PDB file of C-alpha atoms and ligand atoms in Angstrom:
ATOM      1  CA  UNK A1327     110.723 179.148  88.325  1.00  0.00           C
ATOM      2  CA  UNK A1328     111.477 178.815  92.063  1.00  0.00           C
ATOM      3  CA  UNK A1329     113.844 175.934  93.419  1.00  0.00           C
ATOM      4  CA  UNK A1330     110.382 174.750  95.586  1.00  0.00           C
ATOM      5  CA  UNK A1331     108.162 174.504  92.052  1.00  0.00           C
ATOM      6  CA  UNK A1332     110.775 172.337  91.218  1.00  0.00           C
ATOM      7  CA  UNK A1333     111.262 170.086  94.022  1.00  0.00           C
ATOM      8  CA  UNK A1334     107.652 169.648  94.087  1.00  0.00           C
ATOM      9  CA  UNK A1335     107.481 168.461  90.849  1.00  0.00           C
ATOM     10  CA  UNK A1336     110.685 165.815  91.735  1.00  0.00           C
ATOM     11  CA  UNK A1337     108.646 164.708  94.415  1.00  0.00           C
ATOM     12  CA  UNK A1338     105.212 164.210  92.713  1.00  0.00           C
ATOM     13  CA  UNK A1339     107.622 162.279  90.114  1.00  0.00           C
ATOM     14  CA  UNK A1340     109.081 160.398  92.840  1.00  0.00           C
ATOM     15  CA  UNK A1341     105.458 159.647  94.575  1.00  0.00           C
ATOM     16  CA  UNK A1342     104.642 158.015  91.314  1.00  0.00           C
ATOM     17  CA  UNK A1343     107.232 155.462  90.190  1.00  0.00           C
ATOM     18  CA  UNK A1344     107.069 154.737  94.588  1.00  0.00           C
ATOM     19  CA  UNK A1345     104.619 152.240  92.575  1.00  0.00           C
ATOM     20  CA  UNK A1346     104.183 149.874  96.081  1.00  0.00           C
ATOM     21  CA  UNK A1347     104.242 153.082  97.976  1.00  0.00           C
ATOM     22  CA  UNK A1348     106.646 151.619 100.225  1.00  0.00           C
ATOM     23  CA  UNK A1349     108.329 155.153 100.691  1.00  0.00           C
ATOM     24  CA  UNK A1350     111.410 154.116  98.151  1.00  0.00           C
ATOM     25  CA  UNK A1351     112.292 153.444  94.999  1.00  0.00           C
ATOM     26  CA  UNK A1352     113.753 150.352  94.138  1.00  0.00           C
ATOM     27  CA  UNK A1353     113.731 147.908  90.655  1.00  0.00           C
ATOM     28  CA  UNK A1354     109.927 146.730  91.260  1.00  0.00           C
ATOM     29  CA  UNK A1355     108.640 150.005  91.654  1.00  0.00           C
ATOM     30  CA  UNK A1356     110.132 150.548  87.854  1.00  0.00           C
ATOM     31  CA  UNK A1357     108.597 147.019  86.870  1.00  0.00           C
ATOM     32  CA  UNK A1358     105.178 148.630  88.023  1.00  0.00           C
ATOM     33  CA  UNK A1359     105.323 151.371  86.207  1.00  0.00           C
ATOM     34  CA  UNK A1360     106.280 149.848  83.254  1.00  0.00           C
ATOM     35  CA  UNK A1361     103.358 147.475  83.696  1.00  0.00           C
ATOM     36  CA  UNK A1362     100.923 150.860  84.817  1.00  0.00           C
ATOM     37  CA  UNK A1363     101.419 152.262  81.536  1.00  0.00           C
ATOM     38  CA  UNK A1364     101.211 149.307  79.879  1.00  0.00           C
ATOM     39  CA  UNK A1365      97.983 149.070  80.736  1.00  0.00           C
ATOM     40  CA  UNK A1366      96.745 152.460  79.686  1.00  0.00           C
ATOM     41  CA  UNK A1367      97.980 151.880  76.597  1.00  0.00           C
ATOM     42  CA  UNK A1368      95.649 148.549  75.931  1.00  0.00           C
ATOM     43  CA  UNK A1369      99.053 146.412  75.190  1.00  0.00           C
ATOM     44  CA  UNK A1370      99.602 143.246  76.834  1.00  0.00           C
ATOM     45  CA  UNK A1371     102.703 143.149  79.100  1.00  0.00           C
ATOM     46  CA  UNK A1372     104.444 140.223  77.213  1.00  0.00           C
ATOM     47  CA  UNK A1373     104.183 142.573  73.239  1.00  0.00           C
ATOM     48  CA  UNK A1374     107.451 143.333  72.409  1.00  0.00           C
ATOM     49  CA  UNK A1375     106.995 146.992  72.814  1.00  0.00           C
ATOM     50  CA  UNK A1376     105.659 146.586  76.305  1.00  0.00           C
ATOM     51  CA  UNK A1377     109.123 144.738  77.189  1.00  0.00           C
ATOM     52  CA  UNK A1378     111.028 147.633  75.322  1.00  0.00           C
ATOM     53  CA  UNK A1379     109.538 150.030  78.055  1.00  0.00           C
ATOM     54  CA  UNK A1380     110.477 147.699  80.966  1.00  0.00           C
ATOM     55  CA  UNK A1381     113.867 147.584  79.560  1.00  0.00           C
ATOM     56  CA  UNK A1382     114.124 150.896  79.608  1.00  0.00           C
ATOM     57  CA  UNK A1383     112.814 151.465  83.095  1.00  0.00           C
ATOM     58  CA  UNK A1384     115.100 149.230  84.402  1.00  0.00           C
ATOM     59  CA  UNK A1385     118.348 150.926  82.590  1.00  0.00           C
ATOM     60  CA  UNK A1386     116.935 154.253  84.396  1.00  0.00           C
ATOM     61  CA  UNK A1387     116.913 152.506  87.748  1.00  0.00           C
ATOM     62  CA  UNK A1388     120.350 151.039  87.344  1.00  0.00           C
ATOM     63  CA  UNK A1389     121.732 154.481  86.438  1.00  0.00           C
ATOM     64  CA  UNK A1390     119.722 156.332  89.059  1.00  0.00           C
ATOM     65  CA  UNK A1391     120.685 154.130  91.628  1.00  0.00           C
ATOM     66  CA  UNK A1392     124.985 154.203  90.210  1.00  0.00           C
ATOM     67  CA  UNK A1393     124.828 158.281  90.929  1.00  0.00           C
ATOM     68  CA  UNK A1394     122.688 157.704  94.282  1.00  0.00           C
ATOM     69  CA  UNK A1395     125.655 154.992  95.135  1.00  0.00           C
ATOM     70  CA  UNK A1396     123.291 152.458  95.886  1.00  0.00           C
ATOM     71  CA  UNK A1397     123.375 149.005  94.922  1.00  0.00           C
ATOM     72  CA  UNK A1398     121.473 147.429  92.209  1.00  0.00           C
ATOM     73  CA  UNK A1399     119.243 145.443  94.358  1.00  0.00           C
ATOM     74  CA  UNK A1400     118.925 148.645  96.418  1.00  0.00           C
ATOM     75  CA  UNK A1401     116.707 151.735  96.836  1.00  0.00           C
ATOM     76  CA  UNK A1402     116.560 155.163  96.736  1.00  0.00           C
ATOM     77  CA  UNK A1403     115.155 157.309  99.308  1.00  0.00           C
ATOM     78  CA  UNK A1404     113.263 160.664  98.850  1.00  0.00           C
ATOM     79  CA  UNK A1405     116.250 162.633  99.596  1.00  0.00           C
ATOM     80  CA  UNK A1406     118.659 160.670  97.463  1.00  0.00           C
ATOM     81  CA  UNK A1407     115.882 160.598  94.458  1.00  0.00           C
ATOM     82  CA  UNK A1408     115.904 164.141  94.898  1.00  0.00           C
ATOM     83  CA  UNK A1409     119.459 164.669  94.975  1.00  0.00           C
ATOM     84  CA  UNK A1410     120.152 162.794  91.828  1.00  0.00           C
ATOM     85  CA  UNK A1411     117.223 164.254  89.472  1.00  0.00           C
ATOM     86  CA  UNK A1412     117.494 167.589  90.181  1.00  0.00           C
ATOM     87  CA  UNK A1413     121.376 167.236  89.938  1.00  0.00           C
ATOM     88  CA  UNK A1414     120.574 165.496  86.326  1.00  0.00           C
ATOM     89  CA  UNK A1415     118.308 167.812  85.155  1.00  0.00           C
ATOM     90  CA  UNK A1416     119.684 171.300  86.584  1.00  0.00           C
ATOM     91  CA  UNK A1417     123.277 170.891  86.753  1.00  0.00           C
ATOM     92  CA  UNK A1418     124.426 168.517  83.749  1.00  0.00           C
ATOM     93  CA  UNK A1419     123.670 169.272  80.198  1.00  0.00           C
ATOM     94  CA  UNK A1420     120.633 168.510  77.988  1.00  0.00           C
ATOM     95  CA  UNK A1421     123.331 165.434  76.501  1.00  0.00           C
ATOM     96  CA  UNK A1422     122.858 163.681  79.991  1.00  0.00           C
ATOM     97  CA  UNK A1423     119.469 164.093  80.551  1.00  0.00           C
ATOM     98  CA  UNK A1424     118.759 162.962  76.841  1.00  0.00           C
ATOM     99  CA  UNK A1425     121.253 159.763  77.769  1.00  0.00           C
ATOM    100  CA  UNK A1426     119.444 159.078  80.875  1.00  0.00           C
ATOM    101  CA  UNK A1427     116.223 159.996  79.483  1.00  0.00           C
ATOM    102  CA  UNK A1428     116.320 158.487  76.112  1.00  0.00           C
ATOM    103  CA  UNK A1429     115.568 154.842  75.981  1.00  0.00           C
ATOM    104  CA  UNK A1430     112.594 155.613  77.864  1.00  0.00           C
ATOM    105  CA  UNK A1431     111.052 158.398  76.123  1.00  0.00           C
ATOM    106  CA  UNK A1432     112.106 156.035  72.745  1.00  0.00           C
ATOM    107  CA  UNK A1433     109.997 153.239  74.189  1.00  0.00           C
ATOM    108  CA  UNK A1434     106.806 155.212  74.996  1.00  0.00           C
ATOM    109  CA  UNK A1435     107.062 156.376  71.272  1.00  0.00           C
ATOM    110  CA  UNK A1436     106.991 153.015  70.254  1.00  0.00           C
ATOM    111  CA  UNK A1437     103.964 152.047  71.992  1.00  0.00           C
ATOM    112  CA  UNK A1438     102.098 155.372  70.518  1.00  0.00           C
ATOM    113  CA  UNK A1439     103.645 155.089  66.979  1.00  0.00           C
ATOM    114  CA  UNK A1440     100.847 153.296  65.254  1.00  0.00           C
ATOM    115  CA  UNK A1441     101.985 153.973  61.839  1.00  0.00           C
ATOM    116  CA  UNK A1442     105.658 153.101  62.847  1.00  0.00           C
ATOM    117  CA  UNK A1443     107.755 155.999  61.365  1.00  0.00           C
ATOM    118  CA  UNK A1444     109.382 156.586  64.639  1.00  0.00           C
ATOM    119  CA  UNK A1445     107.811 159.822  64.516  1.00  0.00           C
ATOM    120  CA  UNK A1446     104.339 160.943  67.024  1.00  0.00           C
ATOM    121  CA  UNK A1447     101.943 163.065  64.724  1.00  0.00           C
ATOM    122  CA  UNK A1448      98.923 164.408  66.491  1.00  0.00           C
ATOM    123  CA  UNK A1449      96.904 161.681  66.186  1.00  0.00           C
ATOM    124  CA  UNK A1450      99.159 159.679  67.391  1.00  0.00           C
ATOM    125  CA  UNK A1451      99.856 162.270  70.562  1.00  0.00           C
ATOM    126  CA  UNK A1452      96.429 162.429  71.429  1.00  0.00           C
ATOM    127  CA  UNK A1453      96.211 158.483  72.104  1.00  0.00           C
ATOM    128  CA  UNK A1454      99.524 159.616  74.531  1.00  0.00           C
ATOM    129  CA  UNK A1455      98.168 162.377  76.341  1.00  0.00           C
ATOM    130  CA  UNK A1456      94.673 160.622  76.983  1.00  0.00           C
ATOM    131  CA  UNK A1457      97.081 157.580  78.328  1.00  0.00           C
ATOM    132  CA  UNK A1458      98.509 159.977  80.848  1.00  0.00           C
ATOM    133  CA  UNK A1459      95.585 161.381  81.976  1.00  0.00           C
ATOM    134  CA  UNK A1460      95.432 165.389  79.903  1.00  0.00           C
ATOM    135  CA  UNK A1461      92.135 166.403  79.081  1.00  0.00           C
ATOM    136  CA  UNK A1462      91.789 165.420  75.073  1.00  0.00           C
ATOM    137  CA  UNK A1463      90.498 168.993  74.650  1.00  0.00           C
ATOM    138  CA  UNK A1464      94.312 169.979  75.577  1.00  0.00           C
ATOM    139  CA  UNK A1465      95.980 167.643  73.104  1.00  0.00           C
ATOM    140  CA  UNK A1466      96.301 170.324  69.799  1.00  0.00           C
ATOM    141  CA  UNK A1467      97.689 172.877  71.758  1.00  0.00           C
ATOM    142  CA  UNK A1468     100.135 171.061  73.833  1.00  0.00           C
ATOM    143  CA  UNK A1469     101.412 169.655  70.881  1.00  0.00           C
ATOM    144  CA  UNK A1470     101.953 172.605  69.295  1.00  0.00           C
ATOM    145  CA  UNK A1471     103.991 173.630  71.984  1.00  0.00           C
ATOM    146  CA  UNK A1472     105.890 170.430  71.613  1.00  0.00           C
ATOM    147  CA  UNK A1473     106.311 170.815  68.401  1.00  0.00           C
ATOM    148  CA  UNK A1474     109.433 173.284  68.371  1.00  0.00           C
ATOM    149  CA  UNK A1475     110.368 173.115  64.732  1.00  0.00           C
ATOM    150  CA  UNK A1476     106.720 173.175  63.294  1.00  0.00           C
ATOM    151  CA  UNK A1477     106.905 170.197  61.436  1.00  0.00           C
ATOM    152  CA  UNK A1478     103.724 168.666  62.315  1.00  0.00           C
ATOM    153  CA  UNK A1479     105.742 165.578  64.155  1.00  0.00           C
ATOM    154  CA  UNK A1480     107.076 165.101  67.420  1.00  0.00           C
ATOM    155  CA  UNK A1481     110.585 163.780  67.143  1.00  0.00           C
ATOM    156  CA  UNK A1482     112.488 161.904  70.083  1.00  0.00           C
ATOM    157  CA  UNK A1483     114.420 165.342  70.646  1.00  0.00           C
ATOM    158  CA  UNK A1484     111.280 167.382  71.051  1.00  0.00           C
ATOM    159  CA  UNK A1485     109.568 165.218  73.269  1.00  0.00           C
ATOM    160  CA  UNK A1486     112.783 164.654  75.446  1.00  0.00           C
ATOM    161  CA  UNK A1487     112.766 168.834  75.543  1.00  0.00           C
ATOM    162  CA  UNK A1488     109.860 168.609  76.611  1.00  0.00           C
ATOM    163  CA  UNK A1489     110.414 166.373  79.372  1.00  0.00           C
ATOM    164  CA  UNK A1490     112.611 168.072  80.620  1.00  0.00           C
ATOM    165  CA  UNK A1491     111.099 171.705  79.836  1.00  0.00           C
ATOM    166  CA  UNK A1492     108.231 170.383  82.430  1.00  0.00           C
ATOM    167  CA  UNK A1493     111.529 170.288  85.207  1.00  0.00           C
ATOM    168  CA  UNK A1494     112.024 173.758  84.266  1.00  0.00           C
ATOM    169  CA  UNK A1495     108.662 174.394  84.538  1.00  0.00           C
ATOM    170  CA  UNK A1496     108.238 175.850  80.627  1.00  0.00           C
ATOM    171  CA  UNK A1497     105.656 173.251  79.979  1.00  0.00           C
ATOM    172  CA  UNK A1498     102.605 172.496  82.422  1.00  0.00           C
ATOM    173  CA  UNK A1499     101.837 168.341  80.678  1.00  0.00           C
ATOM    174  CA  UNK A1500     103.529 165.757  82.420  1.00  0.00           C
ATOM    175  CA  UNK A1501     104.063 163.448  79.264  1.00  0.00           C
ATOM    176  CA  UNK A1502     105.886 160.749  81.399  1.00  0.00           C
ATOM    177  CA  UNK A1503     102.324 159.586  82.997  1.00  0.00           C
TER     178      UNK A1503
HETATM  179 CA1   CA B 876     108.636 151.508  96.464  1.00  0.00          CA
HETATM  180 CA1   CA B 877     104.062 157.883  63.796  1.00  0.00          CA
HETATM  181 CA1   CA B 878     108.695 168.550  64.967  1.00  0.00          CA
END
């Protein structure tokens, strides 16, 4: 995939959590998004898994903003956002994307894992993908592709593969709303 497929999709990412479209990202904009997927989930922003997501939006802002060198009451600008992501997900391993990556990807399986084995079966990834916004007729073959070791679950790995597999352009579903 071409550097510019790539940037383009940093910058669609970054147009979304710019929640207050102020033009930069700062801890509110997380708080929003948090709150925006909240919503499409049908759970109430004070249920414990809704504040698991917020915590986890906010640890991704605080380390975001530590490799950008701004403050914690600070922002990020396009360039900086850009700077940063495509530096975590191009130049350092899979161990610190799946660091960065990982509470948050953990807390969106908690608000899909209705039978609460920490594991997203299809059912289960269905409910995600129709939160996000993919076409329901999608769902079975996207998570077959998600589903690397053919188990019939998605585990935290896979998903967080796939995650980033969408950077790399290997994977056309945004599963990150
Ligand atoms: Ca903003
Ligand atoms: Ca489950
Ligand atoms: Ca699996």
């Amino acid at each position: 995939m071409s550097t510019e497929i790539a940037n383009d999709r940093l910058k669609k990412r970054f147009e979304k959590w710019d929640t207050n479209g102020s033009g930069v990202l700062d801890r509110g904009d997380f708080e929003g998004e948090a709150a925006k997927i909240a919503e499409s989930f049908g759970k109430s922003p004070d249920s414990p898994e809704v504040q698991a997501l917020n915590g986890a939006f906010q640890g991704l802002f605080d380390h975001l903003a530590r490799e950008a060198g701004a403050s914690e009451q600070g922002s990020l600008s396009q360039d900086q956002f850009l700077g940063v992501t495509g530096n975590l997900i191009f130049s350092k391993g899979e161990a610190d994307f799946n660091r960065a990556l990982g509470p948050v990807v953990q807390a969106l399986i908690g608000l899909c894992d209705q039978n609460a084995d920490g594991k997203i079966n299809s059912e289960e990834f269905a409910s995600w993908l129709t939160a996000v916004g993919v076409e329901p007729s999608r769902a079975q073959g996207v998570f077959e592709q998600v589903d690397t070791n053919g188990n019939g679950e998605l585990s935290q790995d896979e998903l967080l593969a796939a995650v980033r597999d969408y950077h790399y352009g290997r994977l056309d579903v945004e599963l990150l709303g």
